[in-house]
PDB file of C-alpha atoms in Angstrom:
ATOM      1  CA  LYS A   1       0.000   0.000   0.000  1.00 60.00           C
ATOM      2  CA  SER A   2       1.146   3.506  -0.632  1.00 66.00           C
ATOM      3  CA  PHE A   3      -0.088   6.593   1.122  1.00 66.00           C
ATOM      4  CA  ARG A   4      -0.020  10.051  -0.251  1.00 66.00           C
ATOM      5  CA  LEU A   5       0.239  12.767   2.343  1.00 65.00           C
ATOM      6  CA  THR A   6      -1.018  16.112   1.253  1.00 64.00           C
ATOM      7  CA  THR A   7      -1.843  19.279   3.054  1.00 60.00           C
ATOM      8  CA  HIS A   8      -4.295  21.913   2.131  1.00 57.00           C
ATOM      9  CA  ALA A   9      -3.977  25.610   2.793  1.00 54.00           C
ATOM     10  CA  SER A  10      -6.761  25.458   5.369  1.00 53.00           C
ATOM     11  CA  ASP A  11      -4.914  22.689   7.279  1.00 53.00           C
ATOM     12  CA  ASP A  12      -1.763  24.803   7.499  1.00 56.00           C
ATOM     13  CA  GLU A  13      -3.618  27.805   8.850  1.00 59.00           C
ATOM     14  CA  GLU A  14      -5.452  25.670  11.387  1.00 62.00           C
ATOM     15  CA  SER A  15      -2.283  23.982  12.636  1.00 69.00           C
ATOM     16  CA  LYS A  16      -0.490  27.333  12.958  1.00 70.00           C
ATOM     17  CA  THR A  17      -3.349  28.732  15.047  1.00 74.00           C
ATOM     18  CA  SER A  18      -3.503  25.671  17.263  1.00 85.00           C
ATOM     19  CA  LYS A  19       0.292  25.824  17.794  1.00 86.00           C
ATOM     20  CA  LEU A  20       0.034  29.475  18.720  1.00 87.00           C
ATOM     21  CA  GLU A  21      -2.841  28.736  21.086  1.00 89.00           C
ATOM     22  CA  ARG A  22      -0.833  25.971  22.773  1.00 89.00           C
ATOM     23  CA  ILE A  23       2.107  28.325  23.210  1.00 90.00           C
ATOM     24  CA  LEU A  24       0.039  31.225  24.519  1.00 93.00           C
ATOM     25  CA  ALA A  25      -2.248  29.208  26.824  1.00 93.00           C
ATOM     26  CA  PRO A  26       0.097  29.214  29.883  1.00 93.00           C
ATOM     27  CA  PHE A  27       0.648  32.963  29.546  1.00 95.00           C
ATOM     28  CA  ARG A  28      -3.082  33.609  29.408  1.00 95.00           C
ATOM     29  CA  LYS A  29      -3.571  31.422  32.479  1.00 95.00           C
ATOM     30  CA  ALA A  30      -0.851  33.309  34.352  1.00 94.00           C
ATOM     31  CA  GLY A  31      -2.401  36.618  33.329  1.00 95.00           C
ATOM     32  CA  ALA A  32      -5.781  35.511  34.652  1.00 95.00           C
ATOM     33  CA  LYS A  33      -4.233  34.507  37.985  1.00 94.00           C
ATOM     34  CA  PHE A  34      -2.443  37.864  38.204  1.00 94.00           C
ATOM     35  CA  LYS A  35      -5.682  39.748  37.539  1.00 95.00           C
ATOM     36  CA  GLN A  36      -7.411  37.875  40.369  1.00 96.00           C
ATOM     37  CA  ARG A  37      -4.885  38.939  43.033  1.00 94.00           C
ATOM     38  CA  PRO A  38      -2.420  41.555  41.728  1.00 94.00           C
ATOM     39  CA  GLY A  39      -1.356  42.722  45.196  1.00 94.00           C
ATOM     40  CA  THR A  40      -0.033  39.292  46.078  1.00 93.00           C
ATOM     41  CA  TYR A  41       2.197  39.172  43.014  1.00 92.00           C
ATOM     42  CA  LEU A  42       3.310  42.800  43.278  1.00 94.00           C
ATOM     43  CA  ILE A  43       4.507  42.421  46.874  1.00 97.00           C
ATOM     44  CA  ILE A  44       6.834  39.468  46.092  1.00 95.00           C
ATOM     45  CA  PRO A  45       9.802  41.617  44.907  1.00 96.00           C
ATOM     46  CA  PHE A  46       9.572  43.802  48.020  1.00 97.00           C
ATOM     47  CA  ILE A  47       9.548  40.826  50.380  1.00 97.00           C
ATOM     48  CA  ALA A  48      12.488  39.290  48.485  1.00 97.00           C
ATOM     49  CA  ALA A  49      14.408  42.582  48.696  1.00 97.00           C
ATOM     50  CA  LEU A  50      13.789  42.812  52.444  1.00 98.00           C
ATOM     51  CA  VAL A  51      14.951  39.242  53.046  1.00 97.00           C
ATOM     52  CA  GLY A  52      18.034  39.837  50.865  1.00 97.00           C
ATOM     53  CA  TRP A  53      18.909  43.043  52.702  1.00 97.00           C
ATOM     54  CA  VAL A  54      18.576  41.407  56.131  1.00 95.00           C
ATOM     55  CA  THR A  55      20.725  38.417  55.186  1.00 95.00           C
ATOM     56  CA  ASN A  56      23.413  40.616  53.622  1.00 95.00           C
ATOM     57  CA  TYR A  57      23.449  42.913  56.663  1.00 94.00           C
ATOM     58  CA  LEU A  58      23.734  39.933  58.981  1.00 90.00           C
ATOM     59  CA  ALA A  59      26.549  38.416  56.906  1.00 89.00           C
ATOM     60  CA  VAL A  60      28.565  41.651  56.955  1.00 89.00           C
ATOM     61  CA  GLN A  61      28.079  41.980  60.716  1.00 87.00           C
ATOM     62  CA  MET A  62      29.227  38.403  61.243  1.00 83.00           C
ATOM     63  CA  ILE A  63      32.315  38.911  59.063  1.00 83.00           C
ATOM     64  CA  PHE A  64      33.560  42.225  60.470  1.00 83.00           C
ATOM     65  CA  TYR A  65      32.247  42.099  64.047  1.00 79.00           C
ATOM     66  CA  PRO A  66      32.452  38.494  65.237  1.00 70.00           C
ATOM     67  CA  ILE A  67      31.416  37.770  68.813  1.00 72.00           C
ATOM     68  CA  LYS A  68      34.274  35.342  69.365  1.00 71.00           C
ATOM     69  CA  TYR A  69      37.233  34.429  67.163  1.00 63.00           C
ATOM     70  CA  VAL A  70      36.970  30.986  65.621  1.00 65.00           C
ATOM     71  CA  GLY A  71      39.742  29.915  63.265  1.00 65.00           C
ATOM     72  CA  LEU A  72      43.328  28.767  62.963  1.00 68.00           C
ATOM     73  CA  ASP A  73      45.967  30.793  64.782  1.00 64.00           C
ATOM     74  CA  LEU A  74      48.573  30.430  62.040  1.00 67.00           C
ATOM     75  CA  PHE A  75      49.244  34.146  61.761  1.00 64.00           C
ATOM     76  CA  ARG A  76      47.127  36.475  63.835  1.00 62.00           C
ATOM     77  CA  LYS A  77      47.641  39.873  65.344  1.00 66.00           C
ATOM     78  CA  GLU A  78      45.637  40.615  68.473  1.00 69.00           C
ATOM     79  CA  GLU A  79      44.251  43.866  67.064  1.00 69.00           C
ATOM     80  CA  VAL A  80      42.938  42.112  63.945  1.00 65.00           C
ATOM     81  CA  PRO A  81      39.638  40.356  64.661  1.00 60.00           C
ATOM     82  CA  LEU A  82      40.153  37.652  62.019  1.00 57.00           C
ATOM     83  CA  GLY A  83      43.078  35.348  61.452  1.00 51.00           C
ATOM     84  CA  LEU A  84      44.435  33.858  58.264  1.00 52.00           C
ATOM     85  CA  ILE A  85      41.589  31.381  58.046  1.00 52.00           C
ATOM     86  CA  GLY A  86      38.577  32.263  60.122  1.00 48.00           C
TER      87      GLY A  86
END
């Protein structure tokens, strides 16, 4: 048996539209969710910025103002809060 595969102009247009619909469907769904509760999605960057700022501040405080020295005393001056590794 031999099969002859042909396409018609209407088939091409229909497949292009269905491909486009499949690609755009998740974006439309996300847009609908955003429209339901925009405040929730708009506050996310501000919460992330606050958490980032707090963790960075805490890290800098821990590096430059340690409560107690913990490290190897290979080469350490008393006036320097950190040693070679610590």
